[in-house]
mmCIF file of C-alpha atoms in Angstrom:
data_model
loop_
_atom_site.group_PDB
_atom_site.id
_atom_site.type_symbol
_atom_site.label_atom_id
_atom_site.label_comp_id
_atom_site.label_asym_id
_atom_site.label_seq_id
_atom_site.Cartn_x
_atom_site.Cartn_y
_atom_site.Cartn_z
ATOM 1 C CA MET A 865 83.653 87.335 -36.418
ATOM 2 C CA THR A 866 85.170 84.314 -34.634
ATOM 3 C CA ARG A 867 83.424 81.014 -35.352
ATOM 4 C CA LEU A 868 83.554 78.263 -32.730
ATOM 5 C CA PRO A 869 83.893 74.634 -33.823
ATOM 6 C CA LEU A 870 80.648 72.670 -33.716
ATOM 7 C CA LEU A 871 81.865 70.513 -30.797
ATOM 8 C CA ALA A 872 82.665 73.595 -28.697
ATOM 9 C CA LEU A 873 79.229 75.055 -29.427
ATOM 10 C CA LEU A 874 77.555 71.815 -28.383
ATOM 11 C CA LEU A 875 79.557 71.697 -25.147
ATOM 12 C CA LEU A 876 78.702 75.298 -24.309
ATOM 13 C CA THR A 877 75.023 74.664 -24.997
ATOM 14 C CA ALA A 878 75.005 71.541 -22.831
ATOM 15 C CA CYS A 879 76.694 73.349 -19.935
ATOM 16 C CA ALA A 880 74.278 76.254 -20.142
ATOM 17 C CA ALA A 881 71.301 73.907 -20.184
ATOM 18 C CA SER A 882 72.547 71.963 -17.141
ATOM 19 C CA GLU A 883 73.141 75.039 -14.976
ATOM 20 C CA GLU A 884 70.250 75.943 -12.696
ATOM 21 C CA PRO A 885 69.818 79.615 -11.847
ATOM 22 C CA ALA A 886 70.523 80.506 -8.236
ATOM 23 C CA PRO A 887 67.396 81.104 -6.138
ATOM 24 C CA ALA A 888 66.362 84.736 -5.898
ATOM 25 C CA PRO A 889 66.778 86.269 -2.440
ATOM 26 C CA SER A 890 63.663 86.732 -0.373
ATOM 27 C CA THR A 891 61.814 90.016 -0.780
ATOM 28 C CA LEU A 892 60.996 90.090 2.939
ATOM 29 C CA ALA A 893 62.929 92.365 5.290
ATOM 30 C CA THR A 894 66.044 90.563 6.533
ATOM 31 C CA ALA A 895 67.983 91.853 9.534
ATOM 32 C CA THR A 896 71.734 91.399 9.949
ATOM 33 C CA VAL A 897 74.025 90.476 12.811
ATOM 34 C CA THR A 898 77.725 89.653 12.863
ATOM 35 C CA ALA A 899 79.575 86.696 14.332
ATOM 36 C CA SER A 900 81.364 87.068 17.657
ATOM 37 C CA ALA A 901 83.778 84.178 17.033
ATOM 38 C CA GLU A 902 84.478 81.297 14.693
ATOM 39 C CA THR A 903 85.930 77.824 14.993
ATOM 40 C CA ILE A 904 89.125 76.538 13.484
ATOM 41 C CA ALA A 905 88.290 75.144 10.047
ATOM 42 C CA VAL A 906 87.760 71.414 9.628
ATOM 43 C CA ALA A 907 90.673 69.482 8.160
ATOM 44 C CA THR A 908 88.858 68.345 4.993
ATOM 45 C CA LYS A 909 89.704 71.031 2.445
ATOM 46 C CA ASN A 910 88.078 71.896 -0.880
ATOM 47 C CA ALA A 911 84.927 69.954 -0.020
ATOM 48 C CA ASP A 912 81.474 70.290 1.483
ATOM 49 C CA ALA A 913 82.627 68.933 4.843
ATOM 50 C CA ALA A 914 81.594 70.830 7.997
ATOM 51 C CA ASP A 915 77.898 70.220 8.548
ATOM 52 C CA ASP A 916 76.181 70.292 11.948
ATOM 53 C CA PRO A 917 76.884 71.540 15.500
ATOM 54 C CA ALA A 918 75.641 70.746 18.997
ATOM 55 C CA ILE A 919 76.230 72.742 22.195
ATOM 56 C CA TRP A 920 76.973 71.566 25.741
ATOM 57 C CA ARG A 921 76.497 74.298 28.346
ATOM 58 C CA ASN A 922 78.752 74.174 31.398
ATOM 59 C CA PRO A 923 76.407 75.194 34.241
ATOM 60 C CA ALA A 924 79.280 75.892 36.637
ATOM 61 C CA ASP A 925 81.329 77.952 34.174
ATOM 62 C CA PRO A 926 79.260 78.895 31.072
ATOM 63 C CA ALA A 927 82.256 80.417 29.285
ATOM 64 C CA ALA A 928 83.871 76.955 29.433
ATOM 65 C CA SER A 929 81.036 75.367 27.444
ATOM 66 C CA LEU A 930 81.772 73.126 24.465
ATOM 67 C CA ILE A 931 80.666 72.781 20.834
ATOM 68 C CA ILE A 932 80.579 69.497 18.942
ATOM 69 C CA GLY A 933 80.861 69.864 15.157
ATOM 70 C CA THR A 934 80.826 67.329 12.337
ATOM 71 C CA ASP A 935 83.213 66.991 9.435
ATOM 72 C CA LYS A 936 81.008 64.651 7.439
ATOM 73 C CA LYS A 937 84.014 63.316 5.545
ATOM 74 C CA ALA A 938 86.106 62.531 8.613
ATOM 75 C CA GLY A 939 84.621 62.696 12.123
ATOM 76 C CA LEU A 940 83.695 64.835 15.122
ATOM 77 C CA TYR A 941 85.381 67.928 16.541
ATOM 78 C CA VAL A 942 85.079 69.322 20.050
ATOM 79 C CA TYR A 943 85.641 73.094 20.222
ATOM 80 C CA GLY A 944 85.767 75.608 23.036
ATOM 81 C CA LEU A 945 83.806 78.850 22.741
ATOM 82 C CA ASP A 946 87.066 80.434 21.614
ATOM 83 C CA GLY A 947 86.830 78.255 18.509
ATOM 84 C CA LYS A 948 89.959 76.268 19.301
ATOM 85 C CA ILE A 949 89.964 72.503 18.807
ATOM 86 C CA ARG A 950 89.827 70.554 22.062
ATOM 87 C CA ASP A 951 89.443 67.082 20.568
ATOM 88 C CA PHE A 952 88.883 65.227 17.308
ATOM 89 C CA ASN A 953 87.470 61.731 16.883
ATOM 90 C CA ASN A 954 87.965 60.114 13.479
ATOM 91 C CA ALA A 955 84.439 58.720 13.453
ATOM 92 C CA GLY A 956 84.245 58.726 9.652
ATOM 93 C CA ARG A 957 81.170 59.813 7.673
ATOM 94 C CA VAL A 958 79.028 61.288 10.441
ATOM 95 C CA ASN A 959 76.597 63.873 9.101
ATOM 96 C CA ASN A 960 74.449 65.469 11.825
ATOM 97 C CA VAL A 961 74.992 65.522 15.590
ATOM 98 C CA ASP A 962 73.061 66.098 18.808
ATOM 99 C CA LEU A 963 73.735 65.618 22.509
ATOM 100 C CA ALA A 964 71.848 65.069 25.738
ATOM 101 C CA THR A 965 72.698 64.803 29.417
ATOM 102 C CA TYR A 966 71.311 61.381 30.277
ATOM 103 C CA ASN A 967 71.698 59.453 33.543
ATOM 104 C CA GLY A 968 74.639 61.616 34.572
ATOM 105 C CA ARG A 969 76.527 61.362 31.287
ATOM 106 C CA VAL A 970 76.682 63.642 28.267
ATOM 107 C CA ILE A 971 75.717 61.420 25.333
ATOM 108 C CA VAL A 972 76.610 62.503 21.798
ATOM 109 C CA ALA A 973 74.748 60.933 18.876
ATOM 110 C CA ALA A 974 75.659 61.319 15.201
ATOM 111 C CA SER A 975 73.977 60.063 12.039
ATOM 112 C CA ASP A 976 76.429 57.541 10.566
ATOM 113 C CA ARG A 977 76.608 57.296 6.746
ATOM 114 C CA ALA A 978 79.362 54.684 6.509
ATOM 115 C CA ASP A 979 76.807 52.393 4.852
ATOM 116 C CA ASN A 980 74.477 54.333 2.535
ATOM 117 C CA ALA A 981 72.060 51.410 2.358
ATOM 118 C CA ASN A 982 71.695 50.977 6.124
ATOM 119 C CA ALA A 983 71.501 53.868 8.564
ATOM 120 C CA HIS A 984 73.305 53.778 11.894
ATOM 121 C CA ILE A 985 73.632 55.971 14.967
ATOM 122 C CA ALA A 986 77.179 56.505 16.236
ATOM 123 C CA LEU A 987 77.154 57.063 20.009
ATOM 124 C CA PHE A 988 79.805 58.697 22.178
ATOM 125 C CA SER A 989 80.299 59.825 25.753
ATOM 126 C CA LEU A 990 81.657 63.352 26.228
ATOM 127 C CA ASP A 991 84.023 63.895 29.152
ATOM 128 C CA THR A 992 83.221 67.528 29.870
ATOM 129 C CA ALA A 993 86.322 68.014 32.052
ATOM 130 C CA THR A 994 88.782 66.933 29.355
ATOM 131 C CA ALA A 995 86.560 67.640 26.302
ATOM 132 C CA LYS A 996 87.302 64.124 25.025
ATOM 133 C CA LEU A 997 84.890 61.876 23.134
ATOM 134 C CA THR A 998 84.781 58.155 23.871
ATOM 135 C CA PRO A 999 82.994 55.910 21.344
ATOM 136 C CA LEU A 1000 80.233 53.769 22.835
ATOM 137 C CA GLY A 1001 79.159 51.902 19.716
ATOM 138 C CA ARG A 1002 76.905 51.971 16.647
ATOM 139 C CA VAL A 1003 73.177 51.237 16.615
ATOM 140 C CA PRO A 1004 71.193 50.258 13.484
ATOM 141 C CA ALA A 1005 68.518 52.801 12.522
ATOM 142 C CA GLY A 1006 66.763 51.291 9.501
ATOM 143 C CA ALA A 1007 67.276 50.767 5.787
ATOM 144 C CA GLY A 1008 68.414 53.875 3.901
ATOM 145 C CA GLU A 1009 71.009 56.632 4.104
ATOM 146 C CA ALA A 1010 71.292 58.332 7.496
ATOM 147 C CA TYR A 1011 71.034 62.111 7.203
ATOM 148 C CA GLY A 1012 69.588 64.085 10.121
ATOM 149 C CA ILE A 1013 69.471 63.214 13.819
ATOM 150 C CA CYS A 1014 68.060 64.694 17.021
ATOM 151 C CA LEU A 1015 67.585 63.360 20.544
ATOM 152 C CA TYR A 1016 64.513 63.349 22.788
ATOM 153 C CA GLN A 1017 64.106 62.387 26.450
ATOM 154 C CA GLN A 1018 60.718 61.382 27.838
ATOM 155 C CA VAL A 1019 60.104 61.117 31.557
ATOM 156 C CA THR A 1020 58.037 58.062 32.518
ATOM 157 C CA PRO A 1021 56.852 56.676 35.893
ATOM 158 C CA THR A 1022 59.864 54.360 35.925
ATOM 159 C CA GLY A 1023 62.571 56.753 34.735
ATOM 160 C CA THR A 1024 63.647 58.611 31.613
ATOM 161 C CA ASP A 1025 63.676 57.090 28.135
ATOM 162 C CA LEU A 1026 66.104 58.290 25.478
ATOM 163 C CA TYR A 1027 65.130 58.346 21.807
ATOM 164 C CA ALA A 1028 66.905 59.313 18.610
ATOM 165 C CA PHE A 1029 65.008 60.533 15.578
ATOM 166 C CA VAL A 1030 66.976 59.534 12.482
ATOM 167 C CA VAL A 1031 65.962 61.343 9.288
ATOM 168 C CA LEU A 1032 66.794 59.288 6.222
ATOM 169 C CA LYS A 1033 67.638 61.008 2.972
ATOM 170 C CA ASP A 1034 64.356 59.961 1.332
ATOM 171 C CA GLY A 1035 62.253 61.675 4.012
ATOM 172 C CA THR A 1036 61.666 58.641 6.256
ATOM 173 C CA ILE A 1037 61.942 59.419 9.978
ATOM 174 C CA ASN A 1038 62.660 56.513 12.333
ATOM 175 C CA GLN A 1039 62.221 56.949 16.088
ATOM 176 C CA VAL A 1040 64.780 54.717 17.790
ATOM 177 C CA ALA A 1041 64.583 53.835 21.497
ATOM 178 C CA LEU A 1042 68.153 53.746 22.801
ATOM 179 C CA ASP A 1043 69.336 51.442 25.605
ATOM 180 C CA LEU A 1044 72.665 52.485 27.120
ATOM 181 C CA SER A 1045 72.500 50.252 30.196
ATOM 182 C CA ALA A 1046 74.949 47.623 28.921
ATOM 183 C CA ALA A 1047 78.539 47.937 27.770
ATOM 184 C CA ALA A 1048 77.413 48.142 24.140
ATOM 185 C CA PRO A 1049 74.385 50.322 23.277
ATOM 186 C CA THR A 1050 71.362 48.877 21.534
ATOM 187 C CA GLY A 1051 68.351 50.398 19.826
ATOM 188 C CA LYS A 1052 64.882 49.530 18.583
ATOM 189 C CA ILE A 1053 62.764 51.364 16.000
ATOM 190 C CA VAL A 1054 59.480 52.097 17.766
ATOM 191 C CA ARG A 1055 57.812 54.354 15.202
ATOM 192 C CA THR A 1056 58.244 55.504 11.594
ATOM 193 C CA MET A 1057 57.023 58.698 9.923
ATOM 194 C CA LYS A 1058 57.424 59.943 6.374
ATOM 195 C CA LEU A 1059 57.798 63.165 4.408
ATOM 196 C CA PRO A 1060 57.502 63.061 0.602
ATOM 197 C CA SER A 1061 61.030 64.106 -0.360
ATOM 198 C CA GLN A 1062 64.607 64.678 0.809
ATOM 199 C CA SER A 1063 64.752 65.868 4.407
ATOM 200 C CA GLU A 1064 67.519 66.381 6.939
ATOM 201 C CA GLY A 1065 67.371 68.975 9.712
ATOM 202 C CA CYS A 1066 65.422 68.058 12.847
ATOM 203 C CA VAL A 1067 65.065 69.232 16.428
ATOM 204 C CA VAL A 1068 62.846 68.328 19.399
ATOM 205 C CA ASP A 1069 61.311 70.697 21.925
ATOM 206 C CA ALA A 1070 61.250 68.449 24.998
ATOM 207 C CA ARG A 1071 58.982 70.890 26.841
ATOM 208 C CA THR A 1072 56.109 70.231 24.431
ATOM 209 C CA SER A 1073 57.228 66.866 22.987
ATOM 210 C CA ARG A 1074 57.202 68.279 19.487
ATOM 211 C CA LEU A 1075 59.514 67.183 16.687
ATOM 212 C CA TYR A 1076 60.333 69.647 13.908
ATOM 213 C CA VAL A 1077 61.733 68.459 10.542
ATOM 214 C CA ALA A 1078 62.873 70.405 7.470
ATOM 215 C CA GLU A 1079 61.902 68.955 4.090
ATOM 216 C CA GLU A 1080 64.483 70.631 1.886
ATOM 217 C CA ASP A 1081 62.419 71.683 -1.132
ATOM 218 C CA ALA A 1082 59.050 71.855 0.623
ATOM 219 C CA GLY A 1083 59.449 73.564 3.999
ATOM 220 C CA LEU A 1084 58.962 73.033 7.705
ATOM 221 C CA TRP A 1085 56.860 70.361 9.444
ATOM 222 C CA ARG A 1086 55.878 69.478 13.016
ATOM 223 C CA PHE A 1087 55.212 66.002 14.465
ATOM 224 C CA GLU A 1088 54.396 64.589 17.871
ATOM 225 C CA ALA A 1089 57.591 63.273 19.451
ATOM 226 C CA ARG A 1090 56.046 60.819 21.911
ATOM 227 C CA PRO A 1091 56.445 57.222 20.766
ATOM 228 C CA ASP A 1092 52.675 56.685 21.015
ATOM 229 C CA GLY A 1093 51.855 59.955 19.209
ATOM 230 C CA ILE A 1094 50.165 60.241 15.851
ATOM 231 C CA THR A 1095 52.486 60.127 12.862
ATOM 232 C CA ALA A 1096 50.746 62.716 10.663
ATOM 233 C CA PRO A 1097 52.751 65.939 10.168
ATOM 234 C CA ILE A 1098 51.502 69.508 10.506
ATOM 235 C CA ARG A 1099 52.927 72.072 8.087
ATOM 236 C CA ILE A 1100 54.392 75.198 9.693
ATOM 237 C CA ALA A 1101 55.856 76.990 6.675
ATOM 238 C CA ALA A 1102 56.474 76.347 2.996
ATOM 239 C CA ALA A 1103 59.748 76.902 1.175
ATOM 240 C CA ASP A 1104 57.958 79.692 -0.675
ATOM 241 C CA GLY A 1105 60.953 81.780 -1.686
ATOM 242 C CA LYS A 1106 59.967 84.421 0.864
ATOM 243 C CA GLN A 1107 60.164 83.186 4.455
ATOM 244 C CA ILE A 1108 62.271 80.179 3.445
ATOM 245 C CA VAL A 1109 64.279 79.990 0.212
ATOM 246 C CA ALA A 1110 65.010 76.332 -0.564
ATOM 247 C CA ASP A 1111 66.844 74.432 0.618
ATOM 248 C CA ALA A 1112 65.376 74.365 4.110
ATOM 249 C CA GLU A 1113 68.245 72.933 6.135
ATOM 250 C CA GLY A 1114 69.278 73.021 9.804
ATOM 251 C CA LEU A 1115 66.816 73.650 12.640
ATOM 252 C CA ALA A 1116 67.351 74.995 16.162
ATOM 253 C CA ILE A 1117 65.154 75.857 19.128
ATOM 254 C CA ALA A 1118 65.745 78.912 21.302
ATOM 255 C CA ALA A 1119 63.744 77.908 24.384
ATOM 256 C CA GLU A 1120 62.738 80.701 26.730
ATOM 257 C CA GLY A 1121 60.849 79.727 29.853
ATOM 258 C CA PRO A 1122 59.396 76.401 31.009
ATOM 259 C CA ASN A 1123 56.500 76.231 28.571
ATOM 260 C CA ASN A 1124 56.427 76.771 24.810
ATOM 261 C CA ASP A 1125 57.912 80.254 24.795
ATOM 262 C CA GLY A 1126 60.797 80.918 22.472
ATOM 263 C CA TYR A 1127 61.590 80.493 18.809
ATOM 264 C CA LEU A 1128 62.297 77.950 16.099
ATOM 265 C CA VAL A 1129 65.039 78.938 13.640
ATOM 266 C CA VAL A 1130 65.545 77.344 10.208
ATOM 267 C CA SER A 1131 68.428 77.761 7.774
ATOM 268 C CA SER A 1132 67.075 79.311 4.553
ATOM 269 C CA GLN A 1133 70.053 78.003 2.628
ATOM 270 C CA GLY A 1134 68.963 79.309 -0.759
ATOM 271 C CA ASP A 1135 69.580 82.935 0.181
ATOM 272 C CA ASN A 1136 72.058 82.577 3.074
ATOM 273 C CA ALA A 1137 69.552 83.579 5.737
ATOM 274 C CA TYR A 1138 67.638 82.200 8.730
ATOM 275 C CA ALA A 1139 63.858 82.304 9.245
ATOM 276 C CA VAL A 1140 62.382 82.562 12.741
ATOM 277 C CA TYR A 1141 59.027 81.250 14.018
ATOM 278 C CA LYS A 1142 57.270 81.582 17.393
ATOM 279 C CA LEU A 1143 56.999 78.248 19.147
ATOM 280 C CA SER A 1144 53.767 79.273 20.858
ATOM 281 C CA ASP A 1145 51.706 79.442 17.671
ATOM 282 C CA ASP A 1146 54.083 78.614 14.754
ATOM 283 C CA SER A 1147 53.749 82.178 13.446
ATOM 284 C CA TYR A 1148 56.476 83.868 11.409
ATOM 285 C CA ALA A 1149 58.665 86.239 13.462
ATOM 286 C CA GLY A 1150 61.263 87.485 10.959
ATOM 287 C CA ARG A 1151 64.514 86.599 9.214
ATOM 288 C CA PHE A 1152 68.168 87.506 9.575
ATOM 289 C CA ARG A 1153 71.630 86.928 8.153
ATOM 290 C CA ILE A 1154 75.060 86.624 9.751
ATOM 291 C CA ALA A 1155 76.985 89.239 7.779
ATOM 292 C CA ALA A 1156 80.704 89.882 7.478
ATOM 293 C CA GLY A 1157 82.290 91.805 10.335
ATOM 294 C CA THR A 1158 85.298 90.936 12.460
ATOM 295 C CA PHE A 1159 84.669 87.424 11.180
ATOM 296 C CA GLY A 1160 83.247 86.366 7.835
ATOM 297 C CA ALA A 1161 79.613 85.968 6.894
ATOM 298 C CA THR A 1162 77.825 82.621 6.783
ATOM 299 C CA GLU A 1163 76.737 81.232 3.433
ATOM 300 C CA GLU A 1164 74.967 78.041 2.378
ATOM 301 C CA THR A 1165 74.428 77.022 5.995
ATOM 302 C CA ASP A 1166 73.584 73.391 6.689
ATOM 303 C CA GLY A 1167 73.395 72.745 10.433
ATOM 304 C CA ILE A 1168 72.617 75.252 13.186
ATOM 305 C CA GLU A 1169 72.206 75.082 16.955
ATOM 306 C CA ILE A 1170 71.017 77.551 19.593
ATOM 307 C CA ALA A 1171 71.300 77.313 23.368
ATOM 308 C CA THR A 1172 69.781 79.998 25.567
ATOM 309 C CA GLY A 1173 71.082 81.108 28.958
ATOM 310 C CA ASP A 1174 74.284 82.725 30.137
ATOM 311 C CA PHE A 1175 77.368 81.720 28.145
ATOM 312 C CA GLY A 1176 79.660 84.468 29.424
ATOM 313 C CA ALA A 1177 80.244 88.098 28.481
ATOM 314 C CA LYS A 1178 79.951 87.624 24.705
ATOM 315 C CA TYR A 1179 76.766 85.591 24.945
ATOM 316 C CA PRO A 1180 74.760 86.775 27.974
ATOM 317 C CA ALA A 1181 71.406 85.456 26.696
ATOM 318 C CA GLY A 1182 72.560 82.504 24.628
ATOM 319 C CA ILE A 1183 74.577 81.452 21.626
ATOM 320 C CA MET A 1184 73.906 80.420 18.031
ATOM 321 C CA VAL A 1185 76.365 78.230 16.129
ATOM 322 C CA ALA A 1186 76.000 78.039 12.336
ATOM 323 C CA GLN A 1187 77.914 76.021 9.757
ATOM 324 C CA ASP A 1188 79.584 78.228 7.158
ATOM 325 C CA GLY A 1189 79.599 76.682 3.694
ATOM 326 C CA GLN A 1190 82.012 79.272 2.235
ATOM 327 C CA ASN A 1191 85.019 80.119 4.385
ATOM 328 C CA ALA A 1192 87.682 80.864 1.758
ATOM 329 C CA PRO A 1193 90.605 80.653 1.697
ATOM 330 C CA ASN A 1194 90.198 78.086 4.482
ATOM 331 C CA ALA A 1195 88.029 74.988 4.683
ATOM 332 C CA GLN A 1196 84.502 75.208 6.058
ATOM 333 C CA ASN A 1197 83.947 76.042 9.711
ATOM 334 C CA PHE A 1198 81.327 77.204 12.238
ATOM 335 C CA LYS A 1199 80.455 80.787 13.201
ATOM 336 C CA LEU A 1200 79.251 81.833 16.674
ATOM 337 C CA ALA A 1201 76.699 84.618 17.163
ATOM 338 C CA SER A 1202 75.040 86.175 20.211
ATOM 339 C CA TRP A 1203 71.373 85.261 20.645
ATOM 340 C CA ALA A 1204 70.872 88.655 22.328
ATOM 341 C CA ASP A 1205 72.150 90.368 19.155
ATOM 342 C CA ILE A 1206 69.753 88.330 17.027
ATOM 343 C CA LYS A 1207 66.756 89.141 19.208
ATOM 344 C CA LYS A 1208 67.641 92.826 19.161
ATOM 345 C CA ALA A 1209 68.013 92.852 15.371
ATOM 346 C CA LEU A 1210 64.565 91.253 15.007
ATOM 347 C CA ASN A 1211 62.930 93.399 17.734
ATOM 348 C CA LEU A 1212 62.113 90.275 19.733
ATOM 349 C CA LEU A 1213 63.201 91.823 23.053
#
């Protein structure tokens, strides 16, 4: 028989010991849907680059809505629903993104990782007619590496306040009050919360003032979003290998109605699926995958976003945008799926 040299045997043993087995897929029933469209791939090839999307709905012409997507190595893309690139801003190492219509402007906020020791928020204005992004400035968001971000607006007797929740890589969550009244934006940390380990995905349901955060190896948590709210989290679901297979990544809210109707969706990255929970009582509602069809499947999804409402013929009840971590032979991109198809697959109609 062939004998390997001692050095080769040692190298093989070391490699085998360092490799972690892939998580087993969930044993729970998992429905499937297919994507209706996909975006042009990001320019950064052969890297984990595309990460997180946000959706702006055009109320006058829903089919002309826009998607903002991050290339966390390079900057921000603006896409049409046809997946074509409308704009690119070389904002650098921006990881997650969110947007809000605030005081008549569409404000885009991204977690800025240019300085791993000090988090920042990169702010932009989106011209919805031209699909162009204009930088407004950077706002400090605390010590640590910026990871996740989501926006929250609170109506007060004197107006509307805009906040950004910045999730640091170590699980710290800073609530930053943003002031966009001057030429250069400013911010102030008004509250800090903490999860025990690495966290990233977050989303706010403005209807109930609830903040949801995904702790990657632990699961899904809920906080109060109001700046005077308690800071203790409430666990919704564990990364138990069934409902959620770690890592728990991107989060999205499919709001339906004025109250707390609708669903919370989390990327179950470990088995290329998405888990769904009822917002009304945090109960589990099912899981699904975006499988290969006219367009490819989604795998290893980081960021997701859902917007309900009419988005044209392909998306009559809403749209889901999901980062695709494996888009060979091209670089990573984002897939678009019909929310109506997802609800039908999960018998949520």
